[in-house]
Coordinates of C-alpha atoms in Angstrom, one line a residue:
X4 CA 78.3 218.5 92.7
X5 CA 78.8 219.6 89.2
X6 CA 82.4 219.7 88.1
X7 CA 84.5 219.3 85.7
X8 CA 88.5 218.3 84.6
X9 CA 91.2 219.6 82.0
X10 CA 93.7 216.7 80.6
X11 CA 96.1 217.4 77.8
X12 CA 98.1 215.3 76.3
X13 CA 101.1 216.4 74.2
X14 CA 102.3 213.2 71.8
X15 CA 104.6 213.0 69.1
X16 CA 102.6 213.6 66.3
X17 CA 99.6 215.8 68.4
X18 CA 97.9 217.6 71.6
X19 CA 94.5 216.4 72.4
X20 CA 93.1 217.7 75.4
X21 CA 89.8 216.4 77.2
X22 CA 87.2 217.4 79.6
X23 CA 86.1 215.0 82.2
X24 CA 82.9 215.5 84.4
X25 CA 83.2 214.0 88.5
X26 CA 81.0 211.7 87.1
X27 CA 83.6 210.2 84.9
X28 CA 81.6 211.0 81.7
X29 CA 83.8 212.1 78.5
X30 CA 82.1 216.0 78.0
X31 CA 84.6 216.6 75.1
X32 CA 87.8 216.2 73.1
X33 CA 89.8 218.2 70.8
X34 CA 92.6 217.1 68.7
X35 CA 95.2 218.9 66.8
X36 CA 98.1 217.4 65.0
X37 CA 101.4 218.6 64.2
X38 CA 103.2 219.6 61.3
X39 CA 105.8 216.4 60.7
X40 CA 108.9 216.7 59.1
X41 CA 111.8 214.2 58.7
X42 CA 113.7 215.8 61.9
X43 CA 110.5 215.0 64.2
X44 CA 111.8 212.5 65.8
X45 CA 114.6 214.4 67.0
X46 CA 113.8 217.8 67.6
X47 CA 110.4 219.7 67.6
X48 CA 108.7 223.0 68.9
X49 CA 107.6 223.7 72.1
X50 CA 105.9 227.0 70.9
X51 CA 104.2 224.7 68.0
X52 CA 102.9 222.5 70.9
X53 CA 101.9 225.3 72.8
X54 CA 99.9 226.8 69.7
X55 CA 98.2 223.6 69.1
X56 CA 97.7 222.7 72.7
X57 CA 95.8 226.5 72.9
X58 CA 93.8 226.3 69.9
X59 CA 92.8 222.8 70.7
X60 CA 91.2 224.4 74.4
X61 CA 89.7 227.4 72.4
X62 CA 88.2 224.7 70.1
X63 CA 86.8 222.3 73.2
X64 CA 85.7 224.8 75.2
X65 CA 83.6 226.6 72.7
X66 CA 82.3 222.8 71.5
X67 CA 80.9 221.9 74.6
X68 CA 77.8 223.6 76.8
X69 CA 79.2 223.5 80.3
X70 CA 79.0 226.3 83.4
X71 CA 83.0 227.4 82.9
X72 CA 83.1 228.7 86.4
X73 CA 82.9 224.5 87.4
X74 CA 86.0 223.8 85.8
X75 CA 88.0 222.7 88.8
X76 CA 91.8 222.0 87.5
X77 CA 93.6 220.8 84.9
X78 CA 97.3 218.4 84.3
X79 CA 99.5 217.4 81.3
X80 CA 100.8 214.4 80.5
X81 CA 103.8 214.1 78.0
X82 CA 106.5 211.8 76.5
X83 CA 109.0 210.5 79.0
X84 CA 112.8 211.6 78.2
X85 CA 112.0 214.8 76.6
X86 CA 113.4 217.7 77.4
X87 CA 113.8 221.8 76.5
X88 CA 116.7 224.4 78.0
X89 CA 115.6 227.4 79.3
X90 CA 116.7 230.6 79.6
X91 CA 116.0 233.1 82.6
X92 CA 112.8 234.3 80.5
X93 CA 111.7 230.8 80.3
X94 CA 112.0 230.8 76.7
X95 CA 113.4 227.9 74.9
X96 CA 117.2 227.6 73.9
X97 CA 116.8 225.3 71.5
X98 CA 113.9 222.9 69.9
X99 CA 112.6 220.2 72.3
X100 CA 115.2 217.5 72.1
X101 CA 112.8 214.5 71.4
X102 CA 112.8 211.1 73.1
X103 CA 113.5 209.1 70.7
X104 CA 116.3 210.8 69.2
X105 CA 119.4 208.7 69.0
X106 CA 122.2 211.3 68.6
X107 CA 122.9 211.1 72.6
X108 CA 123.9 207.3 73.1
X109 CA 127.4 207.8 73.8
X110 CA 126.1 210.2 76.4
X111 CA 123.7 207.4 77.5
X112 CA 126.9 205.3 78.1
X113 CA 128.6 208.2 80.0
X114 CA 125.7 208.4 82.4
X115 CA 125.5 204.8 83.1
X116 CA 129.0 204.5 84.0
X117 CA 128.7 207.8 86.3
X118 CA 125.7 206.5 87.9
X119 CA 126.9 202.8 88.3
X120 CA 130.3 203.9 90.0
X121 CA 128.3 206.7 92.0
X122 CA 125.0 206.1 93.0
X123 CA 124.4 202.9 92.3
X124 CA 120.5 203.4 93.0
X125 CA 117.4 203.3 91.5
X126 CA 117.6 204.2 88.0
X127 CA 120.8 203.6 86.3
X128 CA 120.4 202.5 82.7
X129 CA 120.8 205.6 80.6
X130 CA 119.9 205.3 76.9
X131 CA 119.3 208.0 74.0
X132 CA 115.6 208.0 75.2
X133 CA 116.7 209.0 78.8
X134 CA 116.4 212.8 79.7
X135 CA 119.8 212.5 81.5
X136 CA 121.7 211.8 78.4
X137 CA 120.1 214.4 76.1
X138 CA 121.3 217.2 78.8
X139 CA 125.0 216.0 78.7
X140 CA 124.5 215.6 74.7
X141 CA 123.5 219.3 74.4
X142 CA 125.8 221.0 76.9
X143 CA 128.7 219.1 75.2
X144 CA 127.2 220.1 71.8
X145 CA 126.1 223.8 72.5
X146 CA 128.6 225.1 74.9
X147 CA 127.8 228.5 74.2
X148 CA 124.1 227.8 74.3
X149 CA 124.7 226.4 77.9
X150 CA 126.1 228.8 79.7
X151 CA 122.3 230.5 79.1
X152 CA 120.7 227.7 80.4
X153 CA 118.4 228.6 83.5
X154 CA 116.5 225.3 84.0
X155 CA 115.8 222.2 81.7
X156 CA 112.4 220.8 81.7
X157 CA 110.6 218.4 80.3
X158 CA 107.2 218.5 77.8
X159 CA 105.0 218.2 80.3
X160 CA 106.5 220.8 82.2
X161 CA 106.8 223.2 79.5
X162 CA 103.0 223.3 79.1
X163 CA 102.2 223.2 82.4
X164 CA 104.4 226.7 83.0
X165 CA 102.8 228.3 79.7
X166 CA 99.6 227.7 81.7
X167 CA 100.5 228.7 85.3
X168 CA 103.5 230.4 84.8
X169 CA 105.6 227.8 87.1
X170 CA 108.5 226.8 85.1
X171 CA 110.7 225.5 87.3
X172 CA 108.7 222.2 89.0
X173 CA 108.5 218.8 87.5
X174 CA 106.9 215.3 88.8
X175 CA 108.3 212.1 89.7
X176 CA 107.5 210.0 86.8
X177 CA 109.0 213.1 84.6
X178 CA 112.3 213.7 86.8
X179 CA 113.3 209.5 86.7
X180 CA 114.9 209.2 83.5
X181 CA 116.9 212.1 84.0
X182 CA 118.5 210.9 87.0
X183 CA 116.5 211.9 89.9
X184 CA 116.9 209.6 93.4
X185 CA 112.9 208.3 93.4
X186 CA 114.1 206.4 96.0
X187 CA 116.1 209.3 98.3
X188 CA 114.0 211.6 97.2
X189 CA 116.7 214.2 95.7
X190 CA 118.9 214.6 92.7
X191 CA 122.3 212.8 93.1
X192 CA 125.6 214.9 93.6
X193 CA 127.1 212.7 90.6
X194 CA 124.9 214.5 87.8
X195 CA 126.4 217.9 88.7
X196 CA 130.2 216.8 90.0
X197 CA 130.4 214.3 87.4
X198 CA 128.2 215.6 84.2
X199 CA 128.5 219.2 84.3
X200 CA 125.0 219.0 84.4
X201 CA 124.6 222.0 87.6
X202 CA 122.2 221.4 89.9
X203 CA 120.6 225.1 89.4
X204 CA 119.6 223.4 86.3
X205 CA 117.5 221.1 87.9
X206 CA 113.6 221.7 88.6
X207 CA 111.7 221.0 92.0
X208 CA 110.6 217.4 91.9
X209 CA 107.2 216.9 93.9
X210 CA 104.8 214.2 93.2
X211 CA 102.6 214.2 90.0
X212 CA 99.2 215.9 90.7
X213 CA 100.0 218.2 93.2
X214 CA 99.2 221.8 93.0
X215 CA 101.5 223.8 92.2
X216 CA 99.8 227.2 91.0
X217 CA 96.5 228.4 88.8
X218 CA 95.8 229.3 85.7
X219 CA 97.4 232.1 84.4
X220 CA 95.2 235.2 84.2
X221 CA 95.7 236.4 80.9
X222 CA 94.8 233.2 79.6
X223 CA 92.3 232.5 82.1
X224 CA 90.7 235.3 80.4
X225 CA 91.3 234.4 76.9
X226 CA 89.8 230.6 77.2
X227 CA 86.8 232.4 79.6
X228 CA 88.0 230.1 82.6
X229 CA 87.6 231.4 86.2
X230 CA 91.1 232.6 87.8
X231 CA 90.8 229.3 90.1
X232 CA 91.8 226.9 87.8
X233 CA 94.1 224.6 89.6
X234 CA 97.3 223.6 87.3
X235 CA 99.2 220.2 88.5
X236 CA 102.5 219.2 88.1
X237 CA 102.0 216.8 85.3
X238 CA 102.9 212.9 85.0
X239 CA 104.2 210.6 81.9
X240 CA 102.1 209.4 78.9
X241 CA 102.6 205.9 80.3
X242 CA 102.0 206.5 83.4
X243 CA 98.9 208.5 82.8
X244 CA 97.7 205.6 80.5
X245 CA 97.8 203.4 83.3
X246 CA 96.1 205.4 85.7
X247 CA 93.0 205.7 83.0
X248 CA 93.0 202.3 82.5
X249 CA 92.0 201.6 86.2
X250 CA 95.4 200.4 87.7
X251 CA 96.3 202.6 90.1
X252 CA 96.2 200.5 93.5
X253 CA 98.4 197.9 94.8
X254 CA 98.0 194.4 93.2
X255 CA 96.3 196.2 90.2
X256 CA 97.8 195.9 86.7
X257 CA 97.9 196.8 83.3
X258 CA 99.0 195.5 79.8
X259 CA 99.1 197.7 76.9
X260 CA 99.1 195.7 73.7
X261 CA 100.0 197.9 70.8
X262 CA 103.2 197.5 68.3
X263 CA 104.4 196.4 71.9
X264 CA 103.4 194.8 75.0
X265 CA 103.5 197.1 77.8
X266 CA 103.3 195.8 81.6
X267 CA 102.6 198.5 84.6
X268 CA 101.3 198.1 88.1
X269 CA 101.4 199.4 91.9
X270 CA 103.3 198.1 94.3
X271 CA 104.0 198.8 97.9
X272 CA 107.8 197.9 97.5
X273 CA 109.9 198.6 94.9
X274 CA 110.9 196.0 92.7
X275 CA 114.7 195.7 92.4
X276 CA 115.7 193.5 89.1
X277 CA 119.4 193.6 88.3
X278 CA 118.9 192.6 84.9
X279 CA 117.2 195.9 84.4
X280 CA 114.2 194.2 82.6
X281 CA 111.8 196.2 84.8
X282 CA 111.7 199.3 86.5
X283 CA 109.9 201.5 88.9
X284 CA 108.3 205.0 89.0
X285 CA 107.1 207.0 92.0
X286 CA 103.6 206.5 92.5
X287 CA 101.6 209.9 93.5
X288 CA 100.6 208.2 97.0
X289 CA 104.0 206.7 97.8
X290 CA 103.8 203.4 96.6
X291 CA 105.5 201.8 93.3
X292 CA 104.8 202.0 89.7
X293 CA 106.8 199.3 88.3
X294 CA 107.0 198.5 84.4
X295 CA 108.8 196.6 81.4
X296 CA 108.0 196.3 78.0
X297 CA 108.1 193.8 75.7
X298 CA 109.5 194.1 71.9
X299 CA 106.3 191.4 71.3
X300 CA 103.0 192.9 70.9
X301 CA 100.6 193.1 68.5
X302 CA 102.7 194.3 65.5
X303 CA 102.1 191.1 63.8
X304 CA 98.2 191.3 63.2
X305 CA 98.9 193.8 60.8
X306 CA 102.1 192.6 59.1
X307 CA 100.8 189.4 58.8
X308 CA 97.2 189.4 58.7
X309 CA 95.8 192.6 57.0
X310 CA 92.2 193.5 57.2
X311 CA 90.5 190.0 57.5
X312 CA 90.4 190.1 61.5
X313 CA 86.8 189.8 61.4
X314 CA 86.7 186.9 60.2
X315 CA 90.4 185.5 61.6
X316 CA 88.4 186.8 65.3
X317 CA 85.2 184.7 64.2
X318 CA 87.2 181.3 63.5
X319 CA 89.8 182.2 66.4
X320 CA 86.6 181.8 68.8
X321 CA 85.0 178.6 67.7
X322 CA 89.1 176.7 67.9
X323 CA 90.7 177.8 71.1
X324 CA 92.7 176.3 73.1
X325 CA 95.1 175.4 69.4
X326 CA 97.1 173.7 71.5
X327 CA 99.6 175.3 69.5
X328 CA 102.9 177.1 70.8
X329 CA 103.7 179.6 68.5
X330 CA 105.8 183.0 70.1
X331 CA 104.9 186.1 67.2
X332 CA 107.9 188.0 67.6
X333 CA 108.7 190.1 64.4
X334 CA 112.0 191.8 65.3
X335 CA 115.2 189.9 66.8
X336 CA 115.9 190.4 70.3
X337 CA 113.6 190.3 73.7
X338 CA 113.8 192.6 76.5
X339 CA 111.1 192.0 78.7
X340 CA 110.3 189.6 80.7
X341 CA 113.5 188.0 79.3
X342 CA 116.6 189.2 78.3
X343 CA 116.7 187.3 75.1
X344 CA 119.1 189.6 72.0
X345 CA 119.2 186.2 70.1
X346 CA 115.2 185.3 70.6
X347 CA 113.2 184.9 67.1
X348 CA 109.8 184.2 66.6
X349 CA 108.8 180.6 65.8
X350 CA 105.2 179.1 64.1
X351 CA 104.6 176.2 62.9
X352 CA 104.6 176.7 58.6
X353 CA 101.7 174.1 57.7
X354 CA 99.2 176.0 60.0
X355 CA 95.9 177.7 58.4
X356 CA 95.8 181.5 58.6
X357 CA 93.3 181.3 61.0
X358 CA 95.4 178.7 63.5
X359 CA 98.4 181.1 62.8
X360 CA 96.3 184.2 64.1
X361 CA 95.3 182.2 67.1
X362 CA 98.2 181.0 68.1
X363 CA 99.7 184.3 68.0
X364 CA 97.0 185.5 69.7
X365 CA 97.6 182.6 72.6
X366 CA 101.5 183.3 72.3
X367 CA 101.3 186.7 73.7
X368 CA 99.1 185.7 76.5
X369 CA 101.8 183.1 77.5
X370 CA 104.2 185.5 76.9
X371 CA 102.0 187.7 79.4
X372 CA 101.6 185.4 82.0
X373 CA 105.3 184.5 82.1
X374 CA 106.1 188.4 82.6
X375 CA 103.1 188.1 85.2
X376 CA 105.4 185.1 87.1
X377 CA 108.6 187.1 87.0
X378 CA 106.6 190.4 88.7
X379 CA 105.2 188.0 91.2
X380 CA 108.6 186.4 91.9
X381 CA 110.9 189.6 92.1
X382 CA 108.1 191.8 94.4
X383 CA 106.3 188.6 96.5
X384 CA 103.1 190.6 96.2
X385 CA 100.1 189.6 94.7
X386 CA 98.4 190.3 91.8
X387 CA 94.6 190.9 91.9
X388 CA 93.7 192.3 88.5
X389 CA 94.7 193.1 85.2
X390 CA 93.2 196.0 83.1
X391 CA 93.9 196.6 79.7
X392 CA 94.4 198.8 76.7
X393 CA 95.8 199.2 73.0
X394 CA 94.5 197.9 69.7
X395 CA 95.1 194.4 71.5
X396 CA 92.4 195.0 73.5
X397 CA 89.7 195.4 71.1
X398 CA 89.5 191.5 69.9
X399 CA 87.2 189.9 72.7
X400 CA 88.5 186.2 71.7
X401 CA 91.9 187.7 73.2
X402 CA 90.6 189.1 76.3
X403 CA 89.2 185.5 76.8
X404 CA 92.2 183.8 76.1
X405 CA 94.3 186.3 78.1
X406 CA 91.7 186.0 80.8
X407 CA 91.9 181.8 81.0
X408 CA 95.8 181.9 80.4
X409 CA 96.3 184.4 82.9
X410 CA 93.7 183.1 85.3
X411 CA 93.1 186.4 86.2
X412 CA 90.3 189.0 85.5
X413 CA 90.9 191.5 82.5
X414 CA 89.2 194.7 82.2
X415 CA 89.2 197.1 79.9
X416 CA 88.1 200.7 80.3
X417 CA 85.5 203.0 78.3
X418 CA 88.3 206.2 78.4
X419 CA 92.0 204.8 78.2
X420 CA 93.6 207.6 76.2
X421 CA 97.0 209.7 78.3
X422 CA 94.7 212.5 78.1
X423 CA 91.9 210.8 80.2
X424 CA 94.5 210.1 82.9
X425 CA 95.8 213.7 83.3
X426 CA 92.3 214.8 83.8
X427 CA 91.6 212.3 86.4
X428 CA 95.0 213.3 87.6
X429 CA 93.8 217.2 88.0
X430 CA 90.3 215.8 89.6
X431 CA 92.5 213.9 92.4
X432 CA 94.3 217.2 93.4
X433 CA 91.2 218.9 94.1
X434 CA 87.9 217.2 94.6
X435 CA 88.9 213.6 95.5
X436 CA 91.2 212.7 98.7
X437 CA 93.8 211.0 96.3
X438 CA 94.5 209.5 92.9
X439 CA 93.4 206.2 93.7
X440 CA 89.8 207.6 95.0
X441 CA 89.7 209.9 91.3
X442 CA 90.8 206.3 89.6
X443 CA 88.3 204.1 90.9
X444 CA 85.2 207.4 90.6
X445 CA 85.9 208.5 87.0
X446 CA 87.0 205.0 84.6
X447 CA 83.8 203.4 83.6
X448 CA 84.3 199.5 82.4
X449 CA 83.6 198.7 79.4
X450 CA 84.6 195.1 79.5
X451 CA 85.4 192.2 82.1
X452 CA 86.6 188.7 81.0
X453 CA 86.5 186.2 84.2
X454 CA 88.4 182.8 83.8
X455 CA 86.7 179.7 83.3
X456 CA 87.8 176.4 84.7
X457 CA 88.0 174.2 81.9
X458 CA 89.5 176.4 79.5
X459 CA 91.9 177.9 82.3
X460 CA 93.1 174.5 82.9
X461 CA 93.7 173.9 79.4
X462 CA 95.7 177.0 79.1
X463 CA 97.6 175.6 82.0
X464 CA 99.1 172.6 80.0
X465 CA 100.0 174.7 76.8
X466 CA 101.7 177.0 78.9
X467 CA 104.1 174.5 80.4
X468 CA 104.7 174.1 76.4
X469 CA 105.6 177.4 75.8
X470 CA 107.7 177.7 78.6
X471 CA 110.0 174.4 77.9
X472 CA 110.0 175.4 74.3
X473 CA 111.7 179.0 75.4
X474 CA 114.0 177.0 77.4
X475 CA 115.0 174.4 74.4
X476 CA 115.5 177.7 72.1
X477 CA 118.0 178.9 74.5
X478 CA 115.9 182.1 75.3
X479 CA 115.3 181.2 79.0
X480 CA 117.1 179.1 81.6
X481 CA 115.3 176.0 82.9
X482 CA 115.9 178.2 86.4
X483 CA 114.1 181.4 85.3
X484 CA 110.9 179.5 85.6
X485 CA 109.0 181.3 88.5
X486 CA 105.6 179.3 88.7

């Protein structure tokens, strides 16, 4: 049957929305990008995102040669922790209070505390990137302004009510930062009796992808798409990431190598680590989502390295296993899998360029593997697969070392982009019988790297190395090794 799926995708710097066929096949994408000023990173415009999420649909659907009437349903997929007041008309009361604005960590502080002594439950580590804290920065900020509020929401779900008209509903992966019991399903008493924050405030939490209205009509007509349009409640860039990149099942995984290493997978239980180095979303179908990430990733090809990787990827090939241990961390300070504020990265000086790229390359992957060991320790379930994305991913002598380190199969994905998960998203509300059936019809490998004996056993020596290394450095205790 033909049909066809909406994803968009509103970043910090962009909207890009997709269309997706049941085949899996990528029909078209459109990209706009926002104006970017120096306050960006703090506050921006829901109506500018709304602009260029519109003109980017206008653009796709007139771009591609498609029956219109097939277009099933459609889902957004946004940055964690931010979040817009309302007023009654759904209009916004002030700009978008960004994720990763920093002017709410006292707040942060204040939530943590409430939530520790409280509801000491599920999530409970408030920071200025955690929606929680942004709504107690703004109503202690704008106290006139509050008393207006009629319902926060966050960016996804801003976009998904200009497009269905359904302000007041958000997702599970959207509602978690900002306090909600993922666990207890509900919002805890503590936010209202303890923050101010009133529970009024507070949108419907239901799981992401489920339908929650269609397309409005005026637009329907505007962008020539039939009244039946199916609009989701939306999911996290993170977690929509994931679910393109294939993992969306328990035991599957996936790493995200970009400035950072990201690790997250499905479980059936939720992972409970006191140390707070890795937590867990709601999956769609019940299970877990769990996650950390890593201040070491792959920030150092291009502060170190430039634009030789060709060639650095060439030589890399022909000289691993280095036998090297060398841990290519830029900044001060791990966070996942250990919590390490006094780790540093370490090389060995006299190496070549290309045994210093190598090793860097082989560092991660040890790095990985150890983050793989502490998953596998704290949830006692197994690990079948690991799929992959991020600029990482694109050096094939890493997926092979990654692959024999890990001794586990990497894949990576044709279509890995946020958008390409909110469309598979929309497709598993409507024409599959769940997310993980959409998953597994509509990704399309690109890649597979299986271990091989020899070099896996290799890995296995240098890896003891690494380990015992982090352990002399002070940046892990001799009992914090899992395997």
């Amino acid at each position: 049957m033909e049909a066809y799926f909406l994803g968009i995708d509103i970043g910090t710097q962009g909207a890009r929305v997709v269309l997706l066929s049941a085949q899996g096949e990528l029909i078209g994408e459109e990209e706009e990008v926002f104006p970017i000023s120096e306050g960006s990173r703090e506050e921006q415009s829901p109506e500018a995102w709304w602009q260029s999420c519109l003109s980017s649909l206008e653009k796709l659907l007139l771009s591609v040669q498609i029956d219109r009437t097939k277009i099933l349903s459609l889902s957004v997929t946004s940055t964690s922790g931010t979040v817009i007041p309302l007023d009654e008309n759904h209009q916004p009361l002030h700009q978008a209070i960004m994720y990763s604005d920093k002017r709410s960590a006292a707040q942060g502080e204040i939530c943590t505390a409430a939530a520790l002594r409280y509801h000491n439950k599920g999530f409970t580590g408030f920071n200025s990137s955690s929606g929680l804290a942004k709504m107690l920065w703004f109503i202690q900020s704008y106290p006139e302004k509050a008393k207006k509020i009629h319902k926060w929401v966050h960016a996804a779900d801003y976009i998904t009510g200009k497009l269905s008209g359904e302000f007041g509903i958000t997702d599970y992966t959207n509602a978690f930062k900002s306090g909600y019991d993922v666990g207890d399903y509900n919002w805890p008493d503590y936010i209202s009796t303890e923050l101010g924050i009133k529970k009024e405030w507070l949108a419907k939490v239901v799981p992401s992808g489920t339908v929650i209205g269609t397309i409005d009509v005026a637009l329907a007509g505007q962008l020539g798409l039939p009244l039946k349009v199916a609009v989701t409640a939306g999911i996290t860039d993170g977690c929509a990431s994931q679910i393109a990149s294939g993992a969306i099942k328990p035991g599957d995984w996936n790493t995200t190598i970009g400035t950072t290493m990201v690790i997250k997978g499905v479980t059936k239980k939720e992972i409970i680590d006191r140390e707070g180095r890795i937590y867990s979303h709601r999956h769609p179908a019940g299970y877990w989502m769990p996650g950390g990430a890593s201040n070491t990733g792959a920030d150092w090809v291009s502060a170190k390295f430039g634009n030789d990787l060709k060639k650095l990827n060439e030589a890399a090939a022909k000289c691993i296993p280095t036998g090297i241990i060398s841990y290519p961390l830029i900044q001060k300070g791990e966070r996942f899998p250990m919590m390490a504020p006094n780790a540093y990265g370490f090389e060995d000086e006299n190496l070549s360029s290309e045994e210093k790229f190598t090793s860097s390359m082989e560092g991660v992957a040890y790095l990985e593997r150890y983050a793989f060991e502490l998953i596998s320790h704290l949830s006692k379930e197994k690990i079948n697969v690991i799929y992959t994305a991020g600029g990482g991913s694109k050096s094939d002598v890493w997926l092979r070392i990654r692959a024999n380190v890990m001794r586990c199969p990497i894949i990576k994905m044709k279509h890995v982009s946020g958008a390409v998960g909110a469309a598979i998203l929309a497709a598993s509300a409507v024409y599959f019988d769940d997310i993980i059936q959409a998953a597994n019809a509509l990704t399309i490998v690109e890649k597979e790297f299986l271990p091989e004996t020899t070099l896996a056993n290799q890995y296995d020596i240098y890896y003891q190395e690494f380990l015992r290394e982090l352990v002399k450095r002070g940046f892990i205790k001799q009992e914090e090794i899992y395997a």
